[in-house]
């Protein structure tokens, strides 16, 4: 019998199982299933940075509830939200811009600033979805940030 390692190495175990779950479509809900439905929408984290321990706790509880419902025979959909707080994103980008380049959004102009916000969203939004190791098909959510940015710009 092979000896078990003294410490758990997730990189040697989890990729195989995660890929099997994806291949089996274990993370997909069937809208036409006869099973009773059960769904949870992960509250969308702002893309102002990375996930915190509070996010981890919340998502762990949701994961437990989703797995329990699946074991009880429900058709489960666990869907992550995407950033809905364009104002918070704009503020994070403006702070980063000032800290790294000593410039404001007015120095860049509207189009360049929007490009920077979208770059920020692509970078940090992707990090958050990856951190969640989300049991879902990722979505970009770009439209929400752009609409929020335009509204914010119109008000300022």
mmCIF file with all atom_site columns, C-alpha atoms in Angstrom, residues 47-101:
data_model
loop_
_atom_site.group_PDB
_atom_site.id
_atom_site.type_symbol
_atom_site.label_atom_id
_atom_site.label_alt_id
_atom_site.label_comp_id
_atom_site.label_asym_id
_atom_site.label_entity_id
_atom_site.label_seq_id
_atom_site.pdbx_PDB_ins_code
_atom_site.Cartn_x
_atom_site.Cartn_y
_atom_site.Cartn_z
_atom_site.occupancy
_atom_site.B_iso_or_equiv
_atom_site.pdbx_formal_charge
_atom_site.auth_seq_id
_atom_site.auth_comp_id
_atom_site.auth_asym_id
_atom_site.auth_atom_id
_atom_site.pdbx_PDB_model_num
ATOM 1  C CA . UNK A 1 47  ? -13.673 44.524 -9.051  1.00 0.00 ? 47  UNK A CA 1
ATOM 2  C CA . UNK A 1 48  ? -11.707 46.963 -6.969  1.00 0.00 ? 48  UNK A CA 1
ATOM 3  C CA . UNK A 1 49  ? -9.177  44.332 -5.984  1.00 0.00 ? 49  UNK A CA 1
ATOM 4  C CA . UNK A 1 50  ? -9.115  40.712 -4.916  1.00 0.00 ? 50  UNK A CA 1
ATOM 5  C CA . UNK A 1 51  ? -11.388 38.630 -2.745  1.00 0.00 ? 51  UNK A CA 1
ATOM 6  C CA . UNK A 1 52  ? -11.264 38.974 1.028   1.00 0.00 ? 52  UNK A CA 1
ATOM 7  C CA . UNK A 1 53  ? -11.790 36.439 3.805   1.00 0.00 ? 53  UNK A CA 1
ATOM 8  C CA . UNK A 1 54  ? -15.373 37.712 4.025   1.00 0.00 ? 54  UNK A CA 1
ATOM 9  C CA . UNK A 1 55  ? -15.938 36.663 0.402   1.00 0.00 ? 55  UNK A CA 1
ATOM 10 C CA . UNK A 1 56  ? -14.331 33.295 1.129   1.00 0.00 ? 56  UNK A CA 1
ATOM 11 C CA . UNK A 1 57  ? -16.610 32.653 4.112   1.00 0.00 ? 57  UNK A CA 1
ATOM 12 C CA . UNK A 1 58  ? -19.741 33.681 2.202   1.00 0.00 ? 58  UNK A CA 1
ATOM 13 C CA . UNK A 1 59  ? -18.841 31.547 -0.823  1.00 0.00 ? 59  UNK A CA 1
ATOM 14 C CA . UNK A 1 60  ? -17.928 28.555 1.351   1.00 0.00 ? 60  UNK A CA 1
ATOM 15 C CA . UNK A 1 61  ? -21.364 28.632 2.970   1.00 0.00 ? 61  UNK A CA 1
ATOM 16 C CA . UNK A 1 62  ? -23.019 28.914 -0.447  1.00 0.00 ? 62  UNK A CA 1
ATOM 17 C CA . UNK A 1 63  ? -20.898 26.030 -1.756  1.00 0.00 ? 63  UNK A CA 1
ATOM 18 C CA . UNK A 1 64  ? -22.007 23.849 1.158   1.00 0.00 ? 64  UNK A CA 1
ATOM 19 C CA . UNK A 1 65  ? -25.666 24.719 0.561   1.00 0.00 ? 65  UNK A CA 1
ATOM 20 C CA . UNK A 1 66  ? -25.396 24.049 -3.189  1.00 0.00 ? 66  UNK A CA 1
ATOM 21 C CA . UNK A 1 67  ? -23.663 20.694 -2.675  1.00 0.00 ? 67  UNK A CA 1
ATOM 22 C CA . UNK A 1 68  ? -26.213 19.665 -0.038  1.00 0.00 ? 68  UNK A CA 1
ATOM 23 C CA . UNK A 1 69  ? -29.101 20.561 -2.344  1.00 0.00 ? 69  UNK A CA 1
ATOM 24 C CA . UNK A 1 70  ? -27.481 18.578 -5.168  1.00 0.00 ? 70  UNK A CA 1
ATOM 25 C CA . UNK A 1 71  ? -27.117 15.548 -2.868  1.00 0.00 ? 71  UNK A CA 1
ATOM 26 C CA . UNK A 1 72  ? -30.801 15.919 -1.927  1.00 0.00 ? 72  UNK A CA 1
ATOM 27 C CA . UNK A 1 73  ? -31.803 15.626 -5.578  1.00 0.00 ? 73  UNK A CA 1
ATOM 28 C CA . UNK A 1 74  ? -32.308 19.255 -6.591  1.00 0.00 ? 74  UNK A CA 1
ATOM 29 C CA . UNK A 1 75  ? -31.272 20.717 -9.938  1.00 0.00 ? 75  UNK A CA 1
ATOM 30 C CA . UNK A 1 76  ? -28.716 23.247 -8.705  1.00 0.00 ? 76  UNK A CA 1
ATOM 31 C CA . UNK A 1 77  ? -27.537 26.465 -10.291 1.00 0.00 ? 77  UNK A CA 1
ATOM 32 C CA . UNK A 1 78  ? -24.817 28.388 -8.456  1.00 0.00 ? 78  UNK A CA 1
ATOM 33 C CA . UNK A 1 79  ? -24.259 31.533 -10.454 1.00 0.00 ? 79  UNK A CA 1
ATOM 34 C CA . UNK A 1 80  ? -21.695 34.247 -9.725  1.00 0.00 ? 80  UNK A CA 1
ATOM 35 C CA . UNK A 1 81  ? -22.697 37.838 -10.120 1.00 0.00 ? 81  UNK A CA 1
ATOM 36 C CA . UNK A 1 82  ? -20.324 40.287 -11.754 1.00 0.00 ? 82  UNK A CA 1
ATOM 37 C CA . UNK A 1 83  ? -19.256 43.752 -10.667 1.00 0.00 ? 83  UNK A CA 1
ATOM 38 C CA . UNK A 1 84  ? -22.227 46.034 -10.483 1.00 0.00 ? 84  UNK A CA 1
ATOM 39 C CA . UNK A 1 85  ? -20.510 48.936 -8.811  1.00 0.00 ? 85  UNK A CA 1
ATOM 40 C CA . UNK A 1 86  ? -19.073 51.042 -11.623 1.00 0.00 ? 86  UNK A CA 1
ATOM 41 C CA . UNK A 1 87  ? -18.571 53.923 -9.207  1.00 0.00 ? 87  UNK A CA 1
ATOM 42 C CA . UNK A 1 88  ? -16.352 51.800 -6.932  1.00 0.00 ? 88  UNK A CA 1
ATOM 43 C CA . UNK A 1 89  ? -14.416 50.563 -9.960  1.00 0.00 ? 89  UNK A CA 1
ATOM 44 C CA . UNK A 1 90  ? -13.986 54.091 -11.258 1.00 0.00 ? 90  UNK A CA 1
ATOM 45 C CA . UNK A 1 91  ? -12.686 55.187 -7.861  1.00 0.00 ? 91  UNK A CA 1
ATOM 46 C CA . UNK A 1 92  ? -10.214 52.294 -7.696  1.00 0.00 ? 92  UNK A CA 1
ATOM 47 C CA . UNK A 1 93  ? -8.907  53.084 -11.181 1.00 0.00 ? 93  UNK A CA 1
ATOM 48 C CA . UNK A 1 94  ? -8.602  56.784 -10.365 1.00 0.00 ? 94  UNK A CA 1
ATOM 49 C CA . UNK A 1 95  ? -6.649  56.024 -7.165  1.00 0.00 ? 95  UNK A CA 1
ATOM 50 C CA . UNK A 1 96  ? -4.369  53.627 -9.048  1.00 0.00 ? 96  UNK A CA 1
ATOM 51 C CA . UNK A 1 97  ? -3.851  56.183 -11.820 1.00 0.00 ? 97  UNK A CA 1
ATOM 52 C CA . UNK A 1 98  ? -2.876  58.875 -9.324  1.00 0.00 ? 98  UNK A CA 1
ATOM 53 C CA . UNK A 1 99  ? -0.645  56.544 -7.313  1.00 0.00 ? 99  UNK A CA 1
ATOM 54 C CA . UNK A 1 100 ? 1.225   55.185 -10.358 1.00 0.00 ? 100 UNK A CA 1
ATOM 55 C CA . UNK A 1 101 ? 1.192   58.099 -12.833 1.00 0.00 ? 101 UNK A CA 1
#
